[in-house]
Each structure stands twice: as C-alpha cells, then as structure tokens.
C-alpha cells in the first residue's frame, strides 16, 4: 500500500497532532443534522411489483461537537476537553414491527418499519504539563459509549433484531517528551484501547419462553 517499512500492515494511516489547550480559554461548536426527508426516492412501481415493500432509507444523520481548552496554571498546566454526540439512523429493508401483540405469529405492520438506530457518545479530556525546559508530559482519556438498538439485516421482524450494548469503551494514553540536546530527543509513552460490547441481546418484547422461527420459503 505504498507505506514505509516501519508500518507492519496495510490500511489507513493517520498522523494526528492533538490540541493541548493554551494560556487563553478557547472553545468550538459544530452542529450538523440531516433529516430523512432530504433524501431522494428511487422506489419505483417496478420494484414494488417484485414484492419489495420498503427499501432502506435514511431516517436521520446527526453530529454535535463541543470543545473547550485553556489554562489550569498559566505556562505550566493546560487542558483541552471535547464532547461529541453522533449517529446514523436508517430503516432496514422490508423489516417491520409485529402487529400481533402476542408474537404468536408475525403480521407485518407496514406503517412501522424497523429503524436501525445508532448513537455514539464520546467525551475526551487531555492534560498537558510543562515539567521543565524542553520537557512535556501529556495524558489523554476518551471514554466512548456506542449503542445500537436494532442490529439486523433485511427481512427481519423487529423482535428478531439484536441489540448491541457497550460494556467498556475507552482509549487512554500518556506520553513524556524531553529535548535533551540538539541531537537527542527522548520519548516514552503508554497507550490502551478497549472495545468491549455485547451483540444480539434480545429486544424487550422477547420473553425467555418465546421460540425463534425463520421463514426460508420466501
């Protein structure tokens, strides 16, 4: 992939310089939202004639970001913090809620398509310390919460869609940098990334006594 020898595998490579904060308080705001009504529709009569009831569509896309940084101790200790709340919700192709409240049989409720609902929350905090001439210590923590309410493919009833729940999501890092001389730079660091979550948890409407069924005829 035209990458250098220091990279052990192919793929995307990022070189990021994180914000440290400064001696002045500064903030930022970014807001973005796209409603489903802004999406065009290419669902034709010919597609409907094949038996397709509802192709997948965007329900909404949203992304909200807030950032704030500044000094804790002037010229010694700075912070930068940010919060992000974002997700993409879209309907699942020909997947509907069950109109039968007893769930003994599957009656498609065409007025209620299944929405693959997602939300991700991330709150990051970074501290930077000036330890002395040419010496810097930084520490960073980014806890993340990712929830997915209906994770399933096409042609599933709502109660057959699994839930993805976060258990432990975070990225942590600390780094020490020292400029010892004009020819020597010392760097030492520690990083950890943890992504622990469950998949296929049952919907709240599913009881332990319920029996799963798959229709292969259609």
Coordinates of C-alpha atoms in Angstrom, one line a residue:
X1 CA 0.0 0.0 0.0
X2 CA 3.0 2.3 -0.6
X3 CA 3.6 2.5 3.2
X4 CA 7.0 2.6 4.8
X5 CA 8.8 -0.3 6.4
X6 CA 8.0 1.0 9.9
X7 CA 4.3 0.1 9.3
X8 CA 3.5 -3.5 10.0
X9 CA 0.3 -3.9 7.9
X10 CA -1.6 -2.2 5.1
X11 CA -4.6 0.1 5.6
X12 CA -5.3 3.6 6.7
X13 CA -2.6 5.5 8.5
X14 CA -3.2 8.7 10.4
X15 CA -0.7 11.2 11.9
X16 CA -2.6 13.4 14.3
X17 CA -1.4 16.3 16.4
X18 CA -4.0 16.7 19.3
X19 CA -4.9 20.0 20.8
X20 CA -3.2 20.9 24.0
X21 CA -5.0 23.9 25.2
X22 CA -3.2 27.3 25.7
X23 CA -2.9 30.2 28.1
X24 CA -6.2 31.5 26.7
X25 CA -9.6 29.9 27.0
X26 CA -11.0 29.0 23.6
X27 CA -13.9 26.9 22.5
X28 CA -15.6 25.5 19.4
X29 CA -19.0 24.3 18.4
X30 CA -20.0 22.1 15.4
X31 CA -23.7 21.1 14.8
X32 CA -24.9 19.0 11.9
X33 CA -28.2 17.3 11.2
X34 CA -29.7 15.7 8.1
X35 CA -33.4 14.7 8.2
X36 CA -34.6 11.7 6.2
X37 CA -36.9 14.0 4.2
X38 CA -33.9 15.4 2.4
X39 CA -33.2 12.0 0.7
X40 CA -34.5 11.5 -2.8
X41 CA -36.7 8.5 -3.6
X42 CA -35.9 5.9 -6.3
X43 CA -38.5 3.4 -5.2
X44 CA -40.4 2.7 -8.5
X45 CA -43.5 0.8 -9.3
X46 CA -41.3 -1.8 -11.0
X47 CA -39.5 -2.5 -7.7
X48 CA -42.8 -2.6 -5.8
X49 CA -44.1 -5.2 -8.4
X50 CA -41.3 -7.6 -7.3
X51 CA -42.7 -7.6 -3.8
X52 CA -40.4 -5.1 -2.2
X53 CA -42.4 -3.1 0.4
X54 CA -39.9 -0.7 1.8
X55 CA -36.2 -0.2 0.7
X56 CA -33.8 1.1 3.3
X57 CA -33.8 4.9 3.8
X58 CA -32.0 7.4 6.0
X59 CA -34.1 8.4 9.0
X60 CA -31.7 11.0 10.3
X61 CA -28.0 11.8 10.5
X62 CA -26.7 13.9 13.3
X63 CA -23.4 15.1 14.7
X64 CA -22.9 17.5 17.6
X65 CA -19.5 18.6 18.8
X66 CA -18.3 20.9 21.6
X67 CA -14.8 21.7 22.6
X68 CA -13.1 23.9 25.3
X69 CA -9.5 24.4 26.2
X70 CA -7.4 26.7 28.4
X71 CA -5.0 27.0 31.3
X72 CA -5.2 25.5 34.7
X73 CA -1.9 27.1 35.7
X74 CA -0.5 29.7 33.4
X75 CA 2.6 28.5 31.5
X76 CA 2.5 25.2 33.4
X77 CA -0.6 23.1 33.1
X78 CA -3.3 23.2 30.3
X79 CA -6.4 21.2 29.4
X80 CA -8.5 20.5 26.4
X81 CA -11.8 18.8 26.5
X82 CA -14.4 17.9 23.9
X83 CA -17.8 16.1 23.7
X84 CA -19.3 14.5 20.6
X85 CA -22.8 13.0 20.1
X86 CA -23.4 11.5 16.7
X87 CA -25.1 8.7 14.8
X88 CA -26.9 7.5 11.7
X89 CA -30.4 6.1 11.8
X90 CA -31.8 4.3 8.8
X91 CA -34.7 1.9 8.1
X92 CA -34.0 -1.8 7.4
X93 CA -35.1 -3.1 4.0
X94 CA -38.5 -4.8 4.3
X95 CA -38.3 -5.2 8.1
X96 CA -41.3 -4.2 10.2
X97 CA -42.8 -4.3 13.6
X98 CA -45.1 -7.2 14.5
X99 CA -48.7 -6.2 14.6
X100 CA -49.6 -9.2 16.7
X101 CA -49.1 -8.2 20.4
X102 CA -48.8 -11.8 21.5
X103 CA -46.0 -12.5 19.0
X104 CA -47.5 -15.9 18.3
X105 CA -47.4 -15.1 14.6
X106 CA -45.8 -12.4 12.5
X107 CA -48.1 -9.9 11.0
X108 CA -46.1 -7.2 9.2
X109 CA -47.1 -3.6 10.3
X110 CA -46.2 -1.8 7.1
X111 CA -46.8 1.6 8.8
X112 CA -43.9 0.9 11.3
X113 CA -40.6 0.0 9.6
X114 CA -37.7 -1.1 11.7
X115 CA -35.2 1.7 12.3
X116 CA -31.5 0.7 12.8
X117 CA -31.0 3.3 15.5
X118 CA -27.5 4.2 16.5
X119 CA -25.9 6.7 18.9
X120 CA -22.3 7.2 19.9
X121 CA -21.2 9.5 22.7
X122 CA -17.6 10.5 23.3
X123 CA -16.1 12.8 25.9
X124 CA -12.4 13.4 25.7
X125 CA -10.1 15.1 28.2
X126 CA -6.4 15.9 27.7
X127 CA -3.9 17.4 30.2
X128 CA -0.5 18.8 29.2
X129 CA 2.2 19.6 31.8
X130 CA 5.4 21.6 31.2
X131 CA 7.8 19.9 33.6
X132 CA 10.9 22.0 32.8
X133 CA 12.9 23.3 30.0
X134 CA 12.3 21.1 27.0
X135 CA 10.2 18.6 28.9
X136 CA 6.5 17.9 28.4
X137 CA 4.1 15.3 29.8
X138 CA 0.6 14.7 28.4
X139 CA -2.3 12.4 29.5
X140 CA -5.4 11.7 27.5
X141 CA -8.7 9.8 28.2
X142 CA -11.5 9.2 25.7
X143 CA -14.4 7.1 27.1
X144 CA -17.0 6.2 24.4
X145 CA -20.5 4.8 24.5
X146 CA -21.9 3.2 21.4
X147 CA -25.4 1.8 21.4
X148 CA -27.3 0.1 18.5
X149 CA -30.9 -0.6 19.1
X150 CA -31.8 -2.8 16.1
X151 CA -28.8 -4.6 14.5
X152 CA -30.1 -6.9 11.8
X153 CA -30.2 -7.5 8.1
X154 CA -33.1 -7.2 5.7
X155 CA -36.4 -9.2 6.0
X156 CA -36.4 -9.4 9.8
X157 CA -39.2 -8.7 12.2
X158 CA -38.5 -6.1 14.8
X159 CA -38.2 -8.6 17.7
X160 CA -35.6 -10.6 15.7
X161 CA -33.2 -7.6 15.6
X162 CA -30.4 -7.8 18.1
X163 CA -29.2 -5.0 20.4
X164 CA -25.6 -4.0 20.7
X165 CA -24.8 -2.7 24.1
X166 CA -21.5 -1.1 25.2
X167 CA -19.8 -2.6 28.3
X168 CA -16.4 -0.9 28.3
X169 CA -15.2 1.5 25.6
X170 CA -12.2 3.8 26.1
X171 CA -8.9 5.0 24.7
X172 CA -6.2 6.2 27.1
X173 CA -2.7 7.5 26.5
X174 CA 0.2 9.2 28.3
X175 CA 3.4 10.5 26.8
X176 CA 6.6 12.1 28.0
X177 CA 8.9 14.1 25.7
X178 CA 12.3 15.6 26.5
X179 CA 14.6 17.5 24.3
X180 CA 18.0 16.6 25.8
X181 CA 20.1 18.3 23.3
X182 CA 20.3 19.4 19.7
X183 CA 20.9 15.8 18.6
X184 CA 18.9 13.8 21.1
X185 CA 15.1 13.6 21.7
X186 CA 13.6 11.2 24.3
X187 CA 10.0 10.0 24.0
X188 CA 8.2 7.4 26.2
X189 CA 4.6 6.6 26.2
X190 CA 1.8 4.2 27.1
X191 CA -1.5 3.6 25.3
X192 CA -4.5 1.4 25.8
X193 CA -7.6 0.9 23.7
X194 CA -10.5 -1.2 25.0
X195 CA -13.7 -2.1 23.0
X196 CA -15.9 -4.5 24.9
X197 CA -19.6 -4.8 23.9
X198 CA -22.3 -7.4 23.6
X199 CA -24.3 -8.3 20.4
X200 CA -27.6 -9.9 19.7
X201 CA -29.2 -9.1 23.0
X202 CA -32.9 -9.7 22.8
X203 CA -35.5 -6.9 22.4
X204 CA -37.5 -6.0 25.5
X205 CA -40.6 -7.6 23.8
X206 CA -39.0 -11.0 23.6
X207 CA -39.7 -13.3 26.6
X208 CA -37.5 -16.2 27.7
X209 CA -40.3 -18.6 26.7
X210 CA -40.5 -17.3 23.1
X211 CA -39.5 -19.7 20.3
X212 CA -37.4 -18.3 17.4
X213 CA -38.6 -19.0 13.9
X214 CA -37.1 -18.4 10.5
X215 CA -39.1 -18.4 7.2
X216 CA -37.0 -19.8 4.4
X217 CA -39.9 -20.2 2.0
X218 CA -39.9 -16.6 0.9

